[in-house]
Amino acid sequence: MGIKKTSGNFDNWLNTKVKQLRLALINMMCYMGEECVKYAREHGNYQDRTGNLRSSIGYVILDNGKIIVQGGFEKTLKGSDGQAKGKAFIQDLISKHSKGIVLIVVAGMEYAEYVEAMENYDVITSSELLAKREIPKMLRQLKLAA
């Protein structure tokens, strides 16, 4: 009884597993993007008079530089300008992330950093901390991190 070469079967199995893992990773990133946007919009402790700052909060998931999912940027009050600036800001960041699966979460108004710098104001930092805490746990569940 000899050994048969079945590399085609193994290659098919491996490709299927890689596709499943990529899909699971993208779904996890979608969940995290939605959670970050929700958290930032609900916990931002600043007064958003125009709605632009909250409307500029959103996310994108990239796969080798191509947009897979984009979310957030929901209009608050009269925040049309915020929606547009958030989407434009995220477009600028896309070109800097052309490899791998990437989650980018932004507050796109030009004064977001200024508001963050003011004492005890949180625009998006708490969402970043949430992602830094939760993503490693999720990756461990997918067996992608040590």
Short mmCIF file of N, CA and C in Angstrom, two decimals:
data_model
loop_
_atom_site.label_atom_id
_atom_site.label_comp_id
_atom_site.label_asym_id
_atom_site.label_seq_id
_atom_site.Cartn_x
_atom_site.Cartn_y
_atom_site.Cartn_z
N MET A 1 0.85 -1.18 0.00
CA MET A 1 0.00 0.00 0.00
C MET A 1 0.89 1.24 0.00
N GLY A 2 0.71 2.10 -0.98
CA GLY A 2 1.55 3.28 -1.13
C GLY A 2 0.88 4.53 -0.57
N ILE A 3 1.60 5.60 -0.65
CA ILE A 3 1.10 6.91 -0.20
C ILE A 3 0.63 7.67 -1.44
N LYS A 4 -0.56 8.20 -1.37
CA LYS A 4 -1.09 8.97 -2.48
C LYS A 4 -0.92 10.46 -2.19
N LYS A 5 -0.55 11.17 -3.23
CA LYS A 5 -0.43 12.62 -3.10
C LYS A 5 -1.84 13.23 -3.18
N THR A 6 -2.22 13.93 -2.14
CA THR A 6 -3.55 14.55 -2.10
C THR A 6 -3.43 16.04 -1.82
N SER A 7 -2.37 16.65 -2.35
CA SER A 7 -2.15 18.07 -2.05
C SER A 7 -3.30 18.94 -2.52
N GLY A 8 -3.98 18.56 -3.59
CA GLY A 8 -5.13 19.33 -4.05
C GLY A 8 -6.20 19.39 -2.98
N ASN A 9 -6.45 18.28 -2.32
CA ASN A 9 -7.44 18.26 -1.24
C ASN A 9 -6.99 19.13 -0.08
N PHE A 10 -5.72 19.04 0.26
CA PHE A 10 -5.20 19.86 1.36
C PHE A 10 -5.25 21.33 0.98
N ASP A 11 -4.85 21.66 -0.24
CA ASP A 11 -4.89 23.06 -0.69
C ASP A 11 -6.31 23.60 -0.62
N ASN A 12 -7.28 22.82 -1.07
CA ASN A 12 -8.68 23.24 -1.01
C ASN A 12 -9.13 23.45 0.44
N TRP A 13 -8.77 22.52 1.29
CA TRP A 13 -9.13 22.63 2.71
C TRP A 13 -8.50 23.88 3.32
N LEU A 14 -7.21 24.09 3.03
CA LEU A 14 -6.49 25.24 3.58
C LEU A 14 -7.09 26.56 3.06
N ASN A 15 -7.37 26.63 1.77
CA ASN A 15 -7.98 27.84 1.21
C ASN A 15 -9.34 28.13 1.83
N THR A 16 -10.12 27.08 2.06
CA THR A 16 -11.42 27.24 2.70
C THR A 16 -11.25 27.79 4.12
N LYS A 17 -10.30 27.25 4.87
CA LYS A 17 -10.06 27.72 6.24
C LYS A 17 -9.59 29.17 6.25
N VAL A 18 -8.72 29.54 5.34
CA VAL A 18 -8.23 30.92 5.27
C VAL A 18 -9.39 31.86 4.97
N LYS A 19 -10.25 31.50 4.02
CA LYS A 19 -11.42 32.33 3.69
C LYS A 19 -12.35 32.47 4.88
N GLN A 20 -12.57 31.38 5.61
CA GLN A 20 -13.42 31.43 6.80
C GLN A 20 -12.82 32.33 7.86
N LEU A 21 -11.54 32.23 8.06
CA LEU A 21 -10.86 33.05 9.06
C LEU A 21 -10.89 34.53 8.67
N ARG A 22 -10.66 34.84 7.41
CA ARG A 22 -10.73 36.24 6.94
C ARG A 22 -12.12 36.80 7.15
N LEU A 23 -13.14 36.00 6.82
CA LEU A 23 -14.52 36.45 7.01
C LEU A 23 -14.82 36.69 8.49
N ALA A 24 -14.36 35.79 9.35
CA ALA A 24 -14.56 35.96 10.79
C ALA A 24 -13.85 37.21 11.29
N LEU A 25 -12.65 37.47 10.79
CA LEU A 25 -11.89 38.65 11.18
C LEU A 25 -12.60 39.93 10.71
N ILE A 26 -13.09 39.94 9.49
CA ILE A 26 -13.81 41.10 8.98
C ILE A 26 -15.09 41.33 9.76
N ASN A 27 -15.82 40.27 10.08
CA ASN A 27 -17.03 40.41 10.90
C ASN A 27 -16.71 40.96 12.28
N MET A 28 -15.61 40.50 12.87
CA MET A 28 -15.19 41.00 14.17
C MET A 28 -14.85 42.49 14.09
N MET A 29 -14.15 42.88 13.03
CA MET A 29 -13.80 44.28 12.85
C MET A 29 -15.06 45.13 12.64
N CYS A 30 -16.04 44.61 11.91
CA CYS A 30 -17.31 45.34 11.71
C CYS A 30 -17.98 45.58 13.07
N TYR A 31 -18.05 44.55 13.86
CA TYR A 31 -18.65 44.68 15.19
C TYR A 31 -17.91 45.73 16.00
N MET A 32 -16.56 45.67 15.97
CA MET A 32 -15.77 46.61 16.76
C MET A 32 -15.93 48.03 16.24
N GLY A 33 -15.98 48.21 14.93
CA GLY A 33 -16.19 49.53 14.36
C GLY A 33 -17.52 50.13 14.81
N GLU A 34 -18.58 49.32 14.75
CA GLU A 34 -19.90 49.78 15.19
C GLU A 34 -19.90 50.13 16.67
N GLU A 35 -19.25 49.30 17.47
CA GLU A 35 -19.18 49.55 18.91
C GLU A 35 -18.39 50.82 19.22
N CYS A 36 -17.30 51.04 18.52
CA CYS A 36 -16.49 52.26 18.74
C CYS A 36 -17.29 53.51 18.40
N VAL A 37 -17.99 53.48 17.28
CA VAL A 37 -18.79 54.65 16.88
C VAL A 37 -19.89 54.88 17.90
N LYS A 38 -20.59 53.83 18.27
CA LYS A 38 -21.68 53.94 19.24
C LYS A 38 -21.17 54.50 20.56
N TYR A 39 -20.06 53.95 21.04
CA TYR A 39 -19.49 54.38 22.31
C TYR A 39 -19.08 55.85 22.26
N ALA A 40 -18.41 56.25 21.17
CA ALA A 40 -17.95 57.63 21.05
C ALA A 40 -19.13 58.60 21.00
N ARG A 41 -20.16 58.24 20.28
CA ARG A 41 -21.32 59.13 20.16
C ARG A 41 -22.08 59.23 21.48
N GLU A 42 -22.16 58.13 22.22
CA GLU A 42 -22.93 58.13 23.46
C GLU A 42 -22.14 58.68 24.65
N HIS A 43 -20.81 58.53 24.64
CA HIS A 43 -20.02 58.91 25.80
C HIS A 43 -19.22 60.19 25.62
N GLY A 44 -19.32 60.81 24.46
CA GLY A 44 -18.64 62.09 24.27
C GLY A 44 -19.24 63.11 25.23
N ASN A 45 -18.43 63.61 26.13
CA ASN A 45 -18.95 64.49 27.20
C ASN A 45 -18.77 65.96 26.87
N TYR A 46 -18.81 66.31 25.61
CA TYR A 46 -18.71 67.69 25.15
C TYR A 46 -20.09 68.11 24.65
N GLN A 47 -20.30 69.41 24.57
CA GLN A 47 -21.56 69.90 24.02
C GLN A 47 -21.38 70.10 22.52
N ASP A 48 -22.08 69.33 21.75
CA ASP A 48 -22.00 69.37 20.30
C ASP A 48 -23.12 70.28 19.79
N ARG A 49 -22.85 71.55 19.71
CA ARG A 49 -23.90 72.54 19.40
C ARG A 49 -24.48 72.38 18.00
N THR A 50 -23.63 72.05 17.03
CA THR A 50 -24.09 71.95 15.64
C THR A 50 -24.40 70.52 15.22
N GLY A 51 -23.86 69.55 15.94
CA GLY A 51 -23.99 68.15 15.54
C GLY A 51 -22.87 67.69 14.64
N ASN A 52 -22.02 68.61 14.21
CA ASN A 52 -20.96 68.24 13.27
C ASN A 52 -19.94 67.28 13.85
N LEU A 53 -19.54 67.47 15.10
CA LEU A 53 -18.51 66.61 15.66
C LEU A 53 -19.00 65.17 15.78
N ARG A 54 -20.17 64.96 16.34
CA ARG A 54 -20.71 63.61 16.43
C ARG A 54 -21.00 63.01 15.06
N SER A 55 -21.44 63.84 14.13
CA SER A 55 -21.73 63.36 12.77
C SER A 55 -20.46 62.96 12.02
N SER A 56 -19.31 63.45 12.46
CA SER A 56 -18.04 63.15 11.78
C SER A 56 -17.40 61.86 12.27
N ILE A 57 -18.05 61.17 13.20
CA ILE A 57 -17.50 59.93 13.77
C ILE A 57 -17.97 58.75 12.93
N GLY A 58 -17.00 57.98 12.47
CA GLY A 58 -17.32 56.81 11.66
C GLY A 58 -16.13 55.89 11.53
N TYR A 59 -16.30 54.83 10.74
CA TYR A 59 -15.23 53.86 10.59
C TYR A 59 -15.23 53.27 9.19
N VAL A 60 -14.14 52.63 8.87
CA VAL A 60 -14.01 51.90 7.62
C VAL A 60 -13.18 50.65 7.90
N ILE A 61 -13.50 49.59 7.17
CA ILE A 61 -12.69 48.37 7.21
C ILE A 61 -12.12 48.18 5.82
N LEU A 62 -10.80 48.01 5.77
CA LEU A 62 -10.10 47.84 4.52
C LEU A 62 -9.54 46.43 4.42
N ASP A 63 -9.53 45.91 3.23
CA ASP A 63 -8.86 44.65 2.94
C ASP A 63 -7.88 44.95 1.81
N ASN A 64 -6.60 45.03 2.16
CA ASN A 64 -5.55 45.40 1.22
C ASN A 64 -5.87 46.70 0.49
N GLY A 65 -6.33 47.69 1.25
CA GLY A 65 -6.59 49.02 0.71
C GLY A 65 -7.95 49.22 0.09
N LYS A 66 -8.74 48.17 -0.05
CA LYS A 66 -10.07 48.29 -0.63
C LYS A 66 -11.11 48.35 0.49
N ILE A 67 -12.08 49.25 0.34
CA ILE A 67 -13.11 49.39 1.35
C ILE A 67 -14.03 48.17 1.31
N ILE A 68 -14.17 47.52 2.46
CA ILE A 68 -15.08 46.38 2.60
C ILE A 68 -16.38 46.86 3.24
N VAL A 69 -16.24 47.65 4.30
CA VAL A 69 -17.40 48.17 5.04
C VAL A 69 -17.08 49.59 5.49
N GLN A 70 -18.09 50.45 5.44
CA GLN A 70 -17.96 51.79 6.00
C GLN A 70 -19.21 52.05 6.81
N GLY A 71 -19.05 52.62 8.00
CA GLY A 71 -20.19 52.86 8.86
C GLY A 71 -20.03 54.11 9.69
N GLY A 72 -21.07 54.42 10.42
CA GLY A 72 -21.06 55.62 11.24
C GLY A 72 -21.48 56.80 10.40
N PHE A 73 -20.97 57.96 10.75
CA PHE A 73 -21.25 59.20 10.04
C PHE A 73 -22.75 59.51 9.97
N GLU A 74 -23.49 59.10 11.02
CA GLU A 74 -24.92 59.41 11.06
C GLU A 74 -25.10 60.88 11.43
N LYS A 75 -25.98 61.53 10.72
CA LYS A 75 -26.22 62.95 10.94
C LYS A 75 -26.90 63.19 12.28
N THR A 76 -26.33 64.11 13.05
CA THR A 76 -26.88 64.55 14.32
C THR A 76 -27.18 66.04 14.21
N LEU A 77 -28.31 66.46 14.68
CA LEU A 77 -28.72 67.86 14.58
C LEU A 77 -28.58 68.33 13.14
N LYS A 78 -27.76 69.36 12.92
CA LYS A 78 -27.55 69.88 11.56
C LYS A 78 -26.14 69.53 11.09
N GLY A 79 -25.72 68.31 11.34
CA GLY A 79 -24.33 67.91 11.14
C GLY A 79 -23.92 67.43 9.77
N SER A 80 -24.52 67.97 8.72
CA SER A 80 -24.15 67.55 7.36
C SER A 80 -22.69 67.82 7.06
N ASP A 81 -22.18 68.95 7.52
CA ASP A 81 -20.77 69.28 7.31
C ASP A 81 -19.88 68.25 8.00
N GLY A 82 -20.28 67.81 9.18
CA GLY A 82 -19.52 66.81 9.91
C GLY A 82 -19.47 65.48 9.17
N GLN A 83 -20.60 65.07 8.63
CA GLN A 83 -20.63 63.83 7.84
C GLN A 83 -19.63 63.90 6.69
N ALA A 84 -19.68 64.99 5.94
CA ALA A 84 -18.81 65.15 4.78
C ALA A 84 -17.34 65.18 5.18
N LYS A 85 -17.02 65.91 6.26
CA LYS A 85 -15.62 66.02 6.69
C LYS A 85 -15.10 64.70 7.25
N GLY A 86 -15.96 63.96 7.95
CA GLY A 86 -15.56 62.65 8.46
C GLY A 86 -15.24 61.69 7.33
N LYS A 87 -16.10 61.66 6.32
CA LYS A 87 -15.87 60.78 5.18
C LYS A 87 -14.63 61.19 4.38
N ALA A 88 -14.41 62.49 4.23
CA ALA A 88 -13.22 62.97 3.52
C ALA A 88 -11.95 62.63 4.29
N PHE A 89 -11.99 62.78 5.61
CA PHE A 89 -10.83 62.47 6.43
C PHE A 89 -10.47 60.99 6.34
N ILE A 90 -11.48 60.15 6.39
CA ILE A 90 -11.22 58.71 6.32
C ILE A 90 -10.67 58.34 4.94
N GLN A 91 -11.12 59.03 3.89
CA GLN A 91 -10.58 58.77 2.54
C GLN A 91 -9.09 59.09 2.49
N ASP A 92 -8.67 60.15 3.18
CA ASP A 92 -7.25 60.49 3.22
C ASP A 92 -6.42 59.41 3.91
N LEU A 93 -7.01 58.76 4.90
CA LEU A 93 -6.28 57.73 5.64
C LEU A 93 -6.20 56.40 4.89
N ILE A 94 -7.14 56.15 4.01
CA ILE A 94 -7.19 54.87 3.31
C ILE A 94 -5.90 54.60 2.54
N SER A 95 -5.36 55.61 1.87
CA SER A 95 -4.15 55.42 1.06
C SER A 95 -2.94 55.02 1.90
N LYS A 96 -2.99 55.27 3.18
CA LYS A 96 -1.87 54.94 4.06
C LYS A 96 -1.95 53.52 4.61
N HIS A 97 -3.01 52.80 4.26
CA HIS A 97 -3.22 51.44 4.79
C HIS A 97 -3.60 50.50 3.65
N SER A 98 -2.59 50.12 2.87
CA SER A 98 -2.86 49.33 1.68
C SER A 98 -2.62 47.83 1.86
N LYS A 99 -2.22 47.42 3.03
CA LYS A 99 -1.93 45.99 3.25
C LYS A 99 -2.71 45.46 4.44
N GLY A 100 -3.27 44.27 4.29
CA GLY A 100 -3.94 43.59 5.38
C GLY A 100 -5.36 44.06 5.62
N ILE A 101 -5.94 43.53 6.67
CA ILE A 101 -7.29 43.91 7.09
C ILE A 101 -7.13 44.96 8.17
N VAL A 102 -7.73 46.13 7.95
CA VAL A 102 -7.51 47.29 8.81
C VAL A 102 -8.85 47.90 9.22
N LEU A 103 -8.95 48.27 10.48
CA LEU A 103 -10.09 49.03 10.99
C LEU A 103 -9.60 50.43 11.31
N ILE A 104 -10.27 51.44 10.76
CA ILE A 104 -9.95 52.84 11.05
C ILE A 104 -11.21 53.49 11.59
N VAL A 105 -11.09 54.13 12.75
CA VAL A 105 -12.20 54.86 13.36
C VAL A 105 -11.75 56.31 13.49
N VAL A 106 -12.61 57.25 13.07
CA VAL A 106 -12.23 58.66 13.08
C VAL A 106 -13.31 59.54 13.68
N ALA A 107 -12.86 60.69 14.15
CA ALA A 107 -13.70 61.86 14.38
C ALA A 107 -13.12 62.89 13.42
N GLY A 108 -13.84 63.19 12.36
CA GLY A 108 -13.27 63.89 11.23
C GLY A 108 -13.28 65.40 11.25
N MET A 109 -13.89 66.03 12.23
CA MET A 109 -13.86 67.49 12.26
C MET A 109 -12.46 67.95 12.66
N GLU A 110 -12.02 69.02 12.04
CA GLU A 110 -10.65 69.50 12.27
C GLU A 110 -10.42 69.92 13.72
N TYR A 111 -11.46 70.23 14.45
CA TYR A 111 -11.29 70.66 15.85
C TYR A 111 -11.47 69.52 16.85
N ALA A 112 -11.64 68.28 16.37
CA ALA A 112 -11.82 67.15 17.28
C ALA A 112 -10.65 67.00 18.24
N GLU A 113 -9.46 67.15 17.74
CA GLU A 113 -8.26 67.03 18.59
C GLU A 113 -8.23 68.13 19.64
N TYR A 114 -8.64 69.33 19.27
CA TYR A 114 -8.68 70.44 20.21
C TYR A 114 -9.68 70.15 21.34
N VAL A 115 -10.85 69.65 20.98
CA VAL A 115 -11.86 69.32 21.99
C VAL A 115 -11.33 68.23 22.93
N GLU A 116 -10.65 67.22 22.35
CA GLU A 116 -10.06 66.15 23.16
C GLU A 116 -9.04 66.70 24.15
N ALA A 117 -8.30 67.73 23.74
CA ALA A 117 -7.24 68.27 24.58
C ALA A 117 -7.77 69.07 25.76
N MET A 118 -9.02 69.50 25.67
CA MET A 118 -9.60 70.26 26.78
C MET A 118 -9.82 69.33 27.97
N GLU A 119 -9.76 69.85 29.14
CA GLU A 119 -9.84 69.05 30.36
C GLU A 119 -11.13 68.23 30.42
N ASN A 120 -10.97 66.93 30.56
CA ASN A 120 -12.06 65.97 30.76
C ASN A 120 -13.03 65.84 29.59
N TYR A 121 -12.63 66.25 28.39
CA TYR A 121 -13.49 66.04 27.23
C TYR A 121 -13.03 64.81 26.46
N ASP A 122 -13.98 64.01 26.07
CA ASP A 122 -13.69 62.77 25.36
C ASP A 122 -14.50 62.76 24.07
N VAL A 123 -13.79 62.75 22.95
CA VAL A 123 -14.46 62.66 21.66
C VAL A 123 -14.38 61.22 21.17
N ILE A 124 -13.16 60.68 21.11
CA ILE A 124 -12.99 59.35 20.54
C ILE A 124 -11.96 58.50 21.31
N THR A 125 -11.26 59.10 22.26
CA THR A 125 -10.22 58.37 22.99
C THR A 125 -10.77 57.16 23.72
N SER A 126 -11.92 57.28 24.35
CA SER A 126 -12.47 56.13 25.08
C SER A 126 -12.82 55.00 24.12
N SER A 127 -13.20 55.32 22.90
CA SER A 127 -13.46 54.28 21.90
C SER A 127 -12.17 53.58 21.49
N GLU A 128 -11.10 54.36 21.37
CA GLU A 128 -9.81 53.77 21.05
C GLU A 128 -9.38 52.80 22.16
N LEU A 129 -9.56 53.22 23.40
CA LEU A 129 -9.21 52.35 24.53
C LEU A 129 -10.08 51.10 24.54
N LEU A 130 -11.35 51.25 24.21
CA LEU A 130 -12.25 50.10 24.11
C LEU A 130 -11.73 49.12 23.06
N ALA A 131 -11.37 49.62 21.89
CA ALA A 131 -10.86 48.75 20.82
C ALA A 131 -9.55 48.08 21.23
N LYS A 132 -8.66 48.82 21.85
CA LYS A 132 -7.37 48.25 22.27
C LYS A 132 -7.56 47.16 23.32
N ARG A 133 -8.62 47.27 24.10
CA ARG A 133 -8.91 46.26 25.12
C ARG A 133 -9.62 45.06 24.52
N GLU A 134 -10.57 45.28 23.63
CA GLU A 134 -11.43 44.20 23.14
C GLU A 134 -10.87 43.43 21.94
N ILE A 135 -10.17 44.11 21.05
CA ILE A 135 -9.67 43.43 19.85
C ILE A 135 -8.71 42.29 20.19
N PRO A 136 -7.76 42.46 21.11
CA PRO A 136 -6.90 41.32 21.45
C PRO A 136 -7.70 40.12 21.98
N LYS A 137 -8.75 40.38 22.76
CA LYS A 137 -9.59 39.29 23.25
C LYS A 137 -10.26 38.57 22.09
N MET A 138 -10.76 39.35 21.15
CA MET A 138 -11.43 38.76 19.98
C MET A 138 -10.45 37.97 19.12
N LEU A 139 -9.25 38.48 18.96
CA LEU A 139 -8.24 37.77 18.18
C LEU A 139 -7.85 36.46 18.85
N ARG A 140 -7.79 36.48 20.17
CA ARG A 140 -7.48 35.23 20.88
C ARG A 140 -8.60 34.21 20.65
N GLN A 141 -9.84 34.68 20.61
CA GLN A 141 -10.95 33.77 20.33
C GLN A 141 -10.84 33.18 18.94
N LEU A 142 -10.30 33.95 18.00
CA LEU A 142 -10.07 33.45 16.65
C LEU A 142 -8.75 32.70 16.54
N LYS A 143 -8.00 32.68 17.64
CA LYS A 143 -6.69 32.03 17.70
C LYS A 143 -5.68 32.71 16.78
N LEU A 144 -5.77 34.05 16.71
CA LEU A 144 -4.85 34.82 15.89
C LEU A 144 -3.81 35.58 16.69
N ALA A 145 -3.94 35.60 18.00
CA ALA A 145 -2.99 36.34 18.83
C ALA A 145 -2.52 35.45 19.97
N ALA A 146 -1.36 35.78 20.47
CA ALA A 146 -0.80 34.99 21.60
C ALA A 146 -1.42 35.43 22.90
#
